[in-house]
mmCIF file of C-alpha atoms (C1' of nucleotides) in Angstrom:
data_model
loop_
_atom_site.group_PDB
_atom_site.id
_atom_site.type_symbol
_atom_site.label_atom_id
_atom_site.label_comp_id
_atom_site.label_asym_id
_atom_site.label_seq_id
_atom_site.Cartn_x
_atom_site.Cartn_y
_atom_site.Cartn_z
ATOM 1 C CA UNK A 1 4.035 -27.715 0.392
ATOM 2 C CA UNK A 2 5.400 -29.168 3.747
ATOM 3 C CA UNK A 3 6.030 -26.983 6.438
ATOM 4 C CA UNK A 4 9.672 -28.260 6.935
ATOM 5 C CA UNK A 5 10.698 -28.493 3.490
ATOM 6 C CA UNK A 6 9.753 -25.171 2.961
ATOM 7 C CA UNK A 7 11.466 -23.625 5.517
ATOM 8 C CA UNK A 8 14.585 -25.648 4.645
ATOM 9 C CA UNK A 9 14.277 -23.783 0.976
ATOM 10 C CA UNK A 10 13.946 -20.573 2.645
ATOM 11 C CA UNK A 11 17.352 -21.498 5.307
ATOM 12 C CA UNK A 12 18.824 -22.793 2.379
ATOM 13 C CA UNK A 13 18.443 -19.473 0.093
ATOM 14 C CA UNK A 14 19.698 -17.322 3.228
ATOM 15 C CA UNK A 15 22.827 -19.507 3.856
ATOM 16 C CA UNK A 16 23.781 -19.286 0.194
ATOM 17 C CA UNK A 17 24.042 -15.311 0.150
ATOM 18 C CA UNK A 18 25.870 -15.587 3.551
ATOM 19 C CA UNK A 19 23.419 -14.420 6.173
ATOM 20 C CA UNK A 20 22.848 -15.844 9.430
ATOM 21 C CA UNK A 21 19.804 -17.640 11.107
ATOM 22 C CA UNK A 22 19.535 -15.941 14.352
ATOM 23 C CA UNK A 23 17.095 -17.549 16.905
ATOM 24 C CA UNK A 24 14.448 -14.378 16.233
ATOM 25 C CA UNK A 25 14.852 -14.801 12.418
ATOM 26 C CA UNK A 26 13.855 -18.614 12.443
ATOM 27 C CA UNK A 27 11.205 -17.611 14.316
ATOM 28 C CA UNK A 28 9.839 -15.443 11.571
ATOM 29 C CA UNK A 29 11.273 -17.916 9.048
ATOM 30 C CA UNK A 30 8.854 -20.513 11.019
ATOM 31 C CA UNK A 31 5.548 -18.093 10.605
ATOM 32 C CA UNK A 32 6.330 -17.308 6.989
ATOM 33 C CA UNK A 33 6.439 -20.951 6.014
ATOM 34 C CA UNK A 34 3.665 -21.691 6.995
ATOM 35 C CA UNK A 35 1.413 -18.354 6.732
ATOM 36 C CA UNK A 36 -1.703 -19.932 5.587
ATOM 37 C CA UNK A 37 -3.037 -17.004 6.970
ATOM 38 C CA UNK A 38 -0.676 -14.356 5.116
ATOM 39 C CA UNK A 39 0.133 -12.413 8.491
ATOM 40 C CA UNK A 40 0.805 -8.958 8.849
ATOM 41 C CA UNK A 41 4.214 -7.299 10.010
ATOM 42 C CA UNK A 42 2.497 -6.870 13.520
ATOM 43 C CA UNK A 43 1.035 -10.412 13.746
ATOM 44 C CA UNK A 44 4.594 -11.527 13.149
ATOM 45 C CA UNK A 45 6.051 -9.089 15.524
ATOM 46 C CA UNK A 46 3.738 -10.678 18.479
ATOM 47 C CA UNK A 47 3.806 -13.839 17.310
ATOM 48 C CA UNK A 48 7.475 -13.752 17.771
ATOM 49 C CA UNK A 49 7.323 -11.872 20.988
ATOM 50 C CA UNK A 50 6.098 -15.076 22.541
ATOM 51 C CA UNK A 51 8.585 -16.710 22.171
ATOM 52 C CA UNK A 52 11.855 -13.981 22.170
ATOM 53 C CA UNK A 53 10.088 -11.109 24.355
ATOM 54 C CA UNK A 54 12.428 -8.225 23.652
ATOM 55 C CA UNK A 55 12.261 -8.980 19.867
ATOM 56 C CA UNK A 56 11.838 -5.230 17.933
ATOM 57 C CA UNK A 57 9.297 -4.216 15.225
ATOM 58 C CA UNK A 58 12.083 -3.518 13.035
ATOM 59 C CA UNK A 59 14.166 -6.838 13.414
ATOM 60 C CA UNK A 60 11.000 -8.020 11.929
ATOM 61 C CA UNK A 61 10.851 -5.552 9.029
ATOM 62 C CA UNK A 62 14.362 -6.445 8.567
ATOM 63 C CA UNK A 63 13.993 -9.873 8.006
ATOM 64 C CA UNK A 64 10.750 -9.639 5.515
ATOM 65 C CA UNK A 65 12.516 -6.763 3.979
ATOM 66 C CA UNK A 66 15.346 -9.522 3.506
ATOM 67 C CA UNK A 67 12.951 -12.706 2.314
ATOM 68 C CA UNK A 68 11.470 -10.147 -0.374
ATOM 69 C CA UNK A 69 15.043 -9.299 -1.764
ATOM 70 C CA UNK A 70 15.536 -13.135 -2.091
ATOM 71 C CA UNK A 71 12.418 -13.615 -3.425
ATOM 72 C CA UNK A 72 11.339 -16.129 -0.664
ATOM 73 C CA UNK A 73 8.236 -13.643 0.478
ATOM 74 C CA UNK A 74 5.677 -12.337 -1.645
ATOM 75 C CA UNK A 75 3.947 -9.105 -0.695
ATOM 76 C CA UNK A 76 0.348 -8.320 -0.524
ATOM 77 C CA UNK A 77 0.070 -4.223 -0.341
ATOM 78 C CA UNK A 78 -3.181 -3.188 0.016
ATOM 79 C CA UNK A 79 -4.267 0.720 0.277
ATOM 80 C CA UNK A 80 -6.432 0.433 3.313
ATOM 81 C CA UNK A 81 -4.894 -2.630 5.264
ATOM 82 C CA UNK A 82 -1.264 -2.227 4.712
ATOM 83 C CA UNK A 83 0.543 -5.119 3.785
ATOM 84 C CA UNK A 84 0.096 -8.944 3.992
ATOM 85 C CA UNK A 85 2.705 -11.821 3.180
ATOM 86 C CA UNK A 86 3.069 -15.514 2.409
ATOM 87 C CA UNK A 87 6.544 -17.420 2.362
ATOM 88 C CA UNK A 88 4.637 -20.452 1.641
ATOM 89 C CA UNK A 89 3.432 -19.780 -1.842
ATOM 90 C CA UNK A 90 6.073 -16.743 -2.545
ATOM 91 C CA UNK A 91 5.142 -17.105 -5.904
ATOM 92 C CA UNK A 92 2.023 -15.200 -7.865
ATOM 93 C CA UNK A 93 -1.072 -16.430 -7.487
ATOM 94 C CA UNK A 94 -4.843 -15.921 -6.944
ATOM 95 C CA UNK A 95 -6.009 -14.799 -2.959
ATOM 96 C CA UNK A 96 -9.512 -14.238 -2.094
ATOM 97 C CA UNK A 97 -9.845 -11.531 1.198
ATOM 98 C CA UNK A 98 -12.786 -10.909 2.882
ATOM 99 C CA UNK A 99 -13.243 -7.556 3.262
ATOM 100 C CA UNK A 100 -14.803 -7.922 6.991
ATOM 101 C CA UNK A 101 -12.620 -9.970 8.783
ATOM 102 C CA UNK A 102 -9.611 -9.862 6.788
ATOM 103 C CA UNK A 103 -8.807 -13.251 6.268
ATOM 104 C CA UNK A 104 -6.832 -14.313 3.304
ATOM 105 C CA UNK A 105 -7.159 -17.930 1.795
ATOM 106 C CA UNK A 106 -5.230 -19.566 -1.384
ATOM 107 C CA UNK A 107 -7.562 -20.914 -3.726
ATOM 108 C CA UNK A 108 -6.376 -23.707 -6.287
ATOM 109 C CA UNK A 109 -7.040 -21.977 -9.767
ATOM 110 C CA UNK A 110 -4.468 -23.566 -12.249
ATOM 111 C CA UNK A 111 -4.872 -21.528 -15.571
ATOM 112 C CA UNK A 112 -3.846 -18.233 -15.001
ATOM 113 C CA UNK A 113 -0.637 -19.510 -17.089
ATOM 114 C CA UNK A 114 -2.710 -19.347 -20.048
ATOM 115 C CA UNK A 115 -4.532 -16.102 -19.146
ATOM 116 C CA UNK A 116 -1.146 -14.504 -18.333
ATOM 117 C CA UNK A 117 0.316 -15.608 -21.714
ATOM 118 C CA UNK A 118 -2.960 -14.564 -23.841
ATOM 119 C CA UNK A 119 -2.363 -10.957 -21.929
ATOM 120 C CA UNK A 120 1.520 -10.816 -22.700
ATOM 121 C CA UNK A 121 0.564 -11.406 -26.578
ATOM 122 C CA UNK A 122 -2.338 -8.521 -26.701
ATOM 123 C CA UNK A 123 -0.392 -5.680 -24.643
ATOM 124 C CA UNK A 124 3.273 -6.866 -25.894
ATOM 125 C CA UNK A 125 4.320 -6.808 -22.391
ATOM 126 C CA UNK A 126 7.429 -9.224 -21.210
ATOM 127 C CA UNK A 127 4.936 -10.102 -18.584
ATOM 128 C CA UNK A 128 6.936 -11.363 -15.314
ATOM 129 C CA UNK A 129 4.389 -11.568 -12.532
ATOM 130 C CA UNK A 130 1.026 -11.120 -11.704
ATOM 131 C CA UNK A 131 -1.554 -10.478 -8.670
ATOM 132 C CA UNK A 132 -4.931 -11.819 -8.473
ATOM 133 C CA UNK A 133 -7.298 -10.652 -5.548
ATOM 134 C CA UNK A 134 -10.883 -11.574 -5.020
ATOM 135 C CA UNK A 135 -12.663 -9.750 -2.214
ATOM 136 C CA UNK A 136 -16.056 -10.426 -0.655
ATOM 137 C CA UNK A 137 -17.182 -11.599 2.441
ATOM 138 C CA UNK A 138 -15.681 -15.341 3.664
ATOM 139 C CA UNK A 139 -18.353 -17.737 4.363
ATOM 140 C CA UNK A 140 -18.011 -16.815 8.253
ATOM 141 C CA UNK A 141 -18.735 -13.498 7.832
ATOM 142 C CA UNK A 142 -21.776 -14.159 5.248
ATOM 143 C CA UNK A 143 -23.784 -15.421 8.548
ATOM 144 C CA UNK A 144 -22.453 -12.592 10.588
ATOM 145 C CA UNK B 1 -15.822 5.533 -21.824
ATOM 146 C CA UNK B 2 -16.335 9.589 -23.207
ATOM 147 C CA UNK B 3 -14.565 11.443 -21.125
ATOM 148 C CA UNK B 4 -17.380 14.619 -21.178
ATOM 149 C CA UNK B 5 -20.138 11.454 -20.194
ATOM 150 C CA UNK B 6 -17.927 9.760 -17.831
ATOM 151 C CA UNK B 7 -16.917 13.551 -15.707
ATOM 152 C CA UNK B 8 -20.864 14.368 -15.465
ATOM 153 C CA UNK B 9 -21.273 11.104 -13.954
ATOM 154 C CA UNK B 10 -18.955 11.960 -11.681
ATOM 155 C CA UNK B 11 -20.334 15.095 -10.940
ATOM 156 C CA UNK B 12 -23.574 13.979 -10.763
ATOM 157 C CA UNK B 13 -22.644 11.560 -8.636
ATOM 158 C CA UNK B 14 -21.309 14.841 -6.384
ATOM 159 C CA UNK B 15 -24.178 16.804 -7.049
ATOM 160 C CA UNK B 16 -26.635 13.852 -5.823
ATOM 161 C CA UNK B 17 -24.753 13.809 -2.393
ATOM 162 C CA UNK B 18 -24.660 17.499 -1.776
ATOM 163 C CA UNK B 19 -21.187 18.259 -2.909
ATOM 164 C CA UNK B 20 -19.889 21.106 -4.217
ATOM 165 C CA UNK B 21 -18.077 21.747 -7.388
ATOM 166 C CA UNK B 22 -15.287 23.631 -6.666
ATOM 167 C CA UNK B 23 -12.759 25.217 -9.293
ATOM 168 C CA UNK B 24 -9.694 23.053 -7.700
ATOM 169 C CA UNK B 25 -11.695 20.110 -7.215
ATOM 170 C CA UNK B 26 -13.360 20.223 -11.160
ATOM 171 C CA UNK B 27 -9.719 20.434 -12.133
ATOM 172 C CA UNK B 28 -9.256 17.095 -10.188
ATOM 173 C CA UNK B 29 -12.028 15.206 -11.429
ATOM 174 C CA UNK B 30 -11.079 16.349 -15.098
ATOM 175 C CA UNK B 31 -7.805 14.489 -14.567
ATOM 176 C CA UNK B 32 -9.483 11.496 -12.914
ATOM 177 C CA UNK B 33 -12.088 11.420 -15.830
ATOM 178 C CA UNK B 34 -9.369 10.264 -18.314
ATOM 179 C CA UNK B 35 -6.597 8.971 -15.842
ATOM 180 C CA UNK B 36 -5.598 6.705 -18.724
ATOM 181 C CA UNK B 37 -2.345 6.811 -17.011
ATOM 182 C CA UNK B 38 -3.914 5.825 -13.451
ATOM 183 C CA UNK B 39 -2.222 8.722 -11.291
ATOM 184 C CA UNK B 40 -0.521 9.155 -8.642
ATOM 185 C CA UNK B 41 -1.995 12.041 -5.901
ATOM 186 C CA UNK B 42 1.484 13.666 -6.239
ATOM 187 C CA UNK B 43 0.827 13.511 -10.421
ATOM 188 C CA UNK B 44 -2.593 14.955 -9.826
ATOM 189 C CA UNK B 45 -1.318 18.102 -7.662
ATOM 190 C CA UNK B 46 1.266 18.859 -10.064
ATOM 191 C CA UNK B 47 -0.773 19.042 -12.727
ATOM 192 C CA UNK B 48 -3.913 20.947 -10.511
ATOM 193 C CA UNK B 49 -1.141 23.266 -9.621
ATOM 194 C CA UNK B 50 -1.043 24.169 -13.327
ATOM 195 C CA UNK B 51 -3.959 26.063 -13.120
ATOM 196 C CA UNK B 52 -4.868 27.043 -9.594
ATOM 197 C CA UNK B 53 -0.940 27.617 -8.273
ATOM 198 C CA UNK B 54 -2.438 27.599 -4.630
ATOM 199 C CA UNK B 55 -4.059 24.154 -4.090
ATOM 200 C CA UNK B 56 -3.038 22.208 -1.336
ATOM 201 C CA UNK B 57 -1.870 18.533 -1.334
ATOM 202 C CA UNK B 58 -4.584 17.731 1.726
ATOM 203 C CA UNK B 59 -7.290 19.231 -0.887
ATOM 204 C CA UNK B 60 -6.241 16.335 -3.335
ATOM 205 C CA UNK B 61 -6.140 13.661 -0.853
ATOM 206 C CA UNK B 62 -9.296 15.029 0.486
ATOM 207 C CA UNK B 63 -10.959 14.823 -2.678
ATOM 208 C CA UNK B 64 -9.344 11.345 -4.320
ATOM 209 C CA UNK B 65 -10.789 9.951 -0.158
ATOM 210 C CA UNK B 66 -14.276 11.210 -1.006
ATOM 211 C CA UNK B 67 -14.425 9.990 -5.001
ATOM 212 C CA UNK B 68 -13.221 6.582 -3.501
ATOM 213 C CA UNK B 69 -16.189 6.652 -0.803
ATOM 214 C CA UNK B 70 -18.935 7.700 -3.371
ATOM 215 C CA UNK B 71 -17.167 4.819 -5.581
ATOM 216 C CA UNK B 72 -16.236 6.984 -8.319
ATOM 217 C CA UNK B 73 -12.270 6.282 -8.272
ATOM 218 C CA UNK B 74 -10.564 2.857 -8.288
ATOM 219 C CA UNK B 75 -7.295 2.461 -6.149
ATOM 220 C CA UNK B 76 -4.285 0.388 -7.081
ATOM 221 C CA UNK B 77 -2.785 0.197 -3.726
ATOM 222 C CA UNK B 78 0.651 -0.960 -4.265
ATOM 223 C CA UNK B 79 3.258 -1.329 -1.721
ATOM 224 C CA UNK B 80 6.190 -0.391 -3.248
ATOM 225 C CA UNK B 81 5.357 2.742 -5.219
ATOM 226 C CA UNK B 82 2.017 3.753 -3.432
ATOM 227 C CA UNK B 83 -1.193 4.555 -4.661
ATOM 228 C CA UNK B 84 -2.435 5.304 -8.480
ATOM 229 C CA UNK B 85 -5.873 5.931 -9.171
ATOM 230 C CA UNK B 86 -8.906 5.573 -12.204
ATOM 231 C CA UNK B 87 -11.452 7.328 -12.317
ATOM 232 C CA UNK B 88 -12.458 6.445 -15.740
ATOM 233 C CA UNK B 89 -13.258 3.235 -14.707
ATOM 234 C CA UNK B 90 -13.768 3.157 -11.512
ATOM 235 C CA UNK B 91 -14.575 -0.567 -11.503
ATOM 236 C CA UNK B 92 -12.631 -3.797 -10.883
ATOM 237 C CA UNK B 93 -10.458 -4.937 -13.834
ATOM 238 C CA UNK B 94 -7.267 -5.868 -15.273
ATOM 239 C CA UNK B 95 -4.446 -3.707 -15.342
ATOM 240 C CA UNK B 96 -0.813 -4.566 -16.558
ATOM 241 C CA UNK B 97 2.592 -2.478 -14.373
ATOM 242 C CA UNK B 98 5.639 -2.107 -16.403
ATOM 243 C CA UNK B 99 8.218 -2.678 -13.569
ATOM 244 C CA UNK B 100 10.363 -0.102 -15.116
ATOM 245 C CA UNK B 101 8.924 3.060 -16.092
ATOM 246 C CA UNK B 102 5.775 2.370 -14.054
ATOM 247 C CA UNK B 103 3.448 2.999 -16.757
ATOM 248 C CA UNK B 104 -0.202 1.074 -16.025
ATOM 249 C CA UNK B 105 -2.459 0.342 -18.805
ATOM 250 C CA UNK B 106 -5.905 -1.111 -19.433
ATOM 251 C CA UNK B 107 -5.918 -4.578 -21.621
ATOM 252 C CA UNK B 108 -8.966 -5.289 -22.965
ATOM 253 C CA UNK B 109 -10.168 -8.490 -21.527
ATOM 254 C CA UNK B 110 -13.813 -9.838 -20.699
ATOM 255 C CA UNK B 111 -14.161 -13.072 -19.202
ATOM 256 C CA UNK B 112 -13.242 -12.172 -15.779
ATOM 257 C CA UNK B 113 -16.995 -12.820 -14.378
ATOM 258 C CA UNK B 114 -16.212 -16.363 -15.381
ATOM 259 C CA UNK B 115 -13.575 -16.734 -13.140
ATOM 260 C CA UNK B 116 -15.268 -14.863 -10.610
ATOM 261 C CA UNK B 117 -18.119 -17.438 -10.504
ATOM 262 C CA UNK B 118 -16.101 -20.187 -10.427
ATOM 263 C CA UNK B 119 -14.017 -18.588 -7.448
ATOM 264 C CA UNK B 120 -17.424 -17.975 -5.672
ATOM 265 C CA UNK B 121 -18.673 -21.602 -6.357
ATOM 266 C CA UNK B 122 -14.876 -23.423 -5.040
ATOM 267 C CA UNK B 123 -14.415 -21.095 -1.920
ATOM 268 C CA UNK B 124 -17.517 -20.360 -0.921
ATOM 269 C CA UNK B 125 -17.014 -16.523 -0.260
ATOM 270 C CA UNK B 126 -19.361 -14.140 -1.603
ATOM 271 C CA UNK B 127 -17.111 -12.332 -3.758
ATOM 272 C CA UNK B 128 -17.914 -8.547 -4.677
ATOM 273 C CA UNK B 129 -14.943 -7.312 -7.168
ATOM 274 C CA UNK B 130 -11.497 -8.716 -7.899
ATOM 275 C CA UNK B 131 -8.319 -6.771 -8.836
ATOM 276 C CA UNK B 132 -5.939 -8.606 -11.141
ATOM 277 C CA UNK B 133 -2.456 -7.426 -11.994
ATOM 278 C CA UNK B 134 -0.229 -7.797 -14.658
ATOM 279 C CA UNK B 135 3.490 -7.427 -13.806
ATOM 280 C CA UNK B 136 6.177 -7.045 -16.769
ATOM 281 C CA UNK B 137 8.157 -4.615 -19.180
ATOM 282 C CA UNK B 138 6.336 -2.717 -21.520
ATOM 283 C CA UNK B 139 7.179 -2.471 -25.230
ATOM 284 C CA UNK B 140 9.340 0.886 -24.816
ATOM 285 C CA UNK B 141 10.939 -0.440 -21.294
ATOM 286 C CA UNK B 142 12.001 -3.925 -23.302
ATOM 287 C CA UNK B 143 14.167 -2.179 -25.905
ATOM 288 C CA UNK B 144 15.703 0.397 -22.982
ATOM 289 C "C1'" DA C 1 -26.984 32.756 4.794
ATOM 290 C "C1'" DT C 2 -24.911 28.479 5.699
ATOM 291 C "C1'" DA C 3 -22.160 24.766 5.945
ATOM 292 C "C1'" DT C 4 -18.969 22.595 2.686
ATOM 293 C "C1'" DG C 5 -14.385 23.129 0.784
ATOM 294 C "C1'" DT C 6 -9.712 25.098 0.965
ATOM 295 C "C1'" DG C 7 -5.099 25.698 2.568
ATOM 296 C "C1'" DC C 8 -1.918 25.824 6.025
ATOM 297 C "C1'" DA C 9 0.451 23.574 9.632
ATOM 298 C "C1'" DA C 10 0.611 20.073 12.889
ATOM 299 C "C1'" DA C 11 -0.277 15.272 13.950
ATOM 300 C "C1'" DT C 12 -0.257 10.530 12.693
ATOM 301 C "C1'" DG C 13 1.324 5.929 11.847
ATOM 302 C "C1'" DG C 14 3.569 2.539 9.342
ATOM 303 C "C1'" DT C 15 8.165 1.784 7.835
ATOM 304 C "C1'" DT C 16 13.127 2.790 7.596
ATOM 305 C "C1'" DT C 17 17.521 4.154 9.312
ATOM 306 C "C1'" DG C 18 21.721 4.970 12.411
ATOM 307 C "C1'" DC C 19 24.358 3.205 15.613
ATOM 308 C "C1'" DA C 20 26.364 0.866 19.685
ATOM 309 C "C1'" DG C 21 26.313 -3.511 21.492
ATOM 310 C "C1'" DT C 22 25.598 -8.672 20.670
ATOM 311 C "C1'" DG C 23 26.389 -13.138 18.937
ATOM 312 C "C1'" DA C 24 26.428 -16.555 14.777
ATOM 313 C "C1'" DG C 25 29.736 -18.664 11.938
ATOM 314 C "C1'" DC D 1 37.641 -13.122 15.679
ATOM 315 C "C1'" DT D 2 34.583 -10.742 12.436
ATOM 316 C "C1'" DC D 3 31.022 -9.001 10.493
ATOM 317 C "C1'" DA D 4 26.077 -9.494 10.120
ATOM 318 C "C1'" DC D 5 22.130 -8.945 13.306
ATOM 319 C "C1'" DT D 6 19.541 -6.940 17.108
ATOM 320 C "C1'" DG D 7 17.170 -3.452 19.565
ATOM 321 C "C1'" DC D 8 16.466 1.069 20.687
ATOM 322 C "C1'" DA D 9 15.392 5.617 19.349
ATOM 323 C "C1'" DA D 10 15.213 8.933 15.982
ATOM 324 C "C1'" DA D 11 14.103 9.951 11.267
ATOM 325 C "C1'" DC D 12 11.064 9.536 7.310
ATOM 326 C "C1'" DC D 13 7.334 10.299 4.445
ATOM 327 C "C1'" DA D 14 2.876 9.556 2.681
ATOM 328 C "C1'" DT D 15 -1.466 10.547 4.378
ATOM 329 C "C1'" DT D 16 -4.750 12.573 7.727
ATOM 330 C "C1'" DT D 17 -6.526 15.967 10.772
ATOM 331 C "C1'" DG D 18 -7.798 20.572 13.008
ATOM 332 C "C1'" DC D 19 -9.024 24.876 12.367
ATOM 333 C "C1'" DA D 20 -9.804 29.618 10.575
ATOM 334 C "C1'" DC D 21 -11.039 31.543 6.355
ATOM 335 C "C1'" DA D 22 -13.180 31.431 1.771
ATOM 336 C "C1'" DT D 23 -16.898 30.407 -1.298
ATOM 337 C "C1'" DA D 24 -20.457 27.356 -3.866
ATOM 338 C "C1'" DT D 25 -25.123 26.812 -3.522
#
DNA sequence: ATATGTGCAAATGGTTTGCAGTGAG
DNA sequence: CTCACTGCAAACCATTTGCACATAT
C-alpha cells in the first residue's frame, strides 16, 4: 500500500475518535506506515528523537498503545525479543523472522483464508484473527 | 503423545545432560507432560504448590528456562497475557486462543511442512519452525 | 562428597501511570 | 479556551539473579 495513503487512513481513524496529531505523533504515525521493517518501541523512540529530541519513551508507548486500540497497529509479541509492530499491514498475516538478525519481512501467501476457515469448521471456533510466524535464518545471515 | 512416554523423554532428556530430578521439579514436568491446557508459570506454581507448599516462583521459572533450552517446552509468547507453555509437544504447530476465556487448544492439522517449503522456496530464508495462531471464541465463550 | 537445585529477597527491565505543564483544535 | 498530549519521574510487574542452604546423585 502507498506510504501516503496509508498514513492518511491511519490520520483519518484518529481524527474520527477526536484525538489530535501532535508533531511527535505524526512522526510515529510516519514510521508505522511504512514499517517494512516492523520496528520496535525503541527503534521508534530514536527514530523519532531525530527529529523531536526531547520526545519520551512513553509518548511513544502512548501512541502505539493508541493505534492498537483503533486497530491501525498490529502487534508482534515475542517471548525473547519483546514486541514488534507494523501499521502498514495492521491486519493478520504471515511474517518470516530470522532468528539472528532479527529482521522481519512480509511474504505474499494468499490462502490462509481458506486454511483459517477449514480450522474454524474442525475446532468450532468463531475464528477472528490469526498469527503466522516463520523463523530461520534470512538469506544474509545464511552466509554469515 | 502418552503422557508416561512423553515425561521419560523429558527426563531422559534431563538425565542425559546431568540434571537432577528433584521432587518440585518432577511435579513440574508432570504438569508440562500433559499441559493440554498450555500453562501459564503462575498456573504451574499454583498447582506445584499443591503438593510441595514451599516451592518458589524463581524455581518454576528456573525450570520452564532450562526445559525451553534443552528444547523440551514450547513457548507461546504473547504480548498481552504473557507466556503459556507445552511440553507435550514441544514442537512448532498450530494452536487456536479463545479471546475470551483464554483457553488454547491443539487442532489437528498436517500440511504445515507444505507451506513451510513453499515459504522457504519464495523468501529465500532458511526456515527452522513456524508458530501459527488461531485467534477466535471458543464453543463455550460463543454462547456466554 | 560435590556441585546442582531450592527458596528467599533483591535487582532488573520493559511497560504503564500520575501529574503538572503544554499546545492542538 | 479546553481538553487531549507531552515529558518527567515514580510505580508496576513479570522475570531474573545472587547467595546461603539443602539434597540428588
Amino acid at each position: 500500500m502507498d506510504l501516503k495513503e496509508r498514513l492518511n487512513q491511519i490520520l483519518e481513524a484518529l481524527r474520527q475518535r477526536g484525538h489530535r496529531i501532535t508533531p511527535q505523533r505524526m512522526a510515529v504515525l510516519k514510521i508505522l506506515a511504512e514499517s517494512k521493517n516492523h520496528p520496535s518501541v525503541e527503534s521508534i523512540y530514536q527514530q523519532v528523537r531525530q527529529d523531536f529530541p526531547t520526545t519520551s519513551l512513553a509518548t511513544i508507548y502512548k501512541t502505539v498503545t493508541l493505534l492498537k486500540e483503533i486497530g491501525q497497529v498490529l502487534e508482534l509479541g515475542f517471548a525473547d525479543w519483546g514486541s514488534r509492530y507494523d501499521g502498514n499491514k495492521p491486519f493478520p498475516h504471515p511474517h518470516i523472522i530470522c532468528t539472528k538478525c532479527g529482521a522481519i519481512v512480509d511474504p505474499d501467501y494468499a490462502s490462509m483464508q481458506e486454511i483459517t476457515r477449514e480450522m474454524a469448521r474442525k475446532s468450532g471456533f468463531a475464528i477472528s484473527h490469526h498469527r503466522l510466524d516463520f523463523f530461520g535464518l534470512c538469506p544474509k545471515c545464511q552466509s554469515g
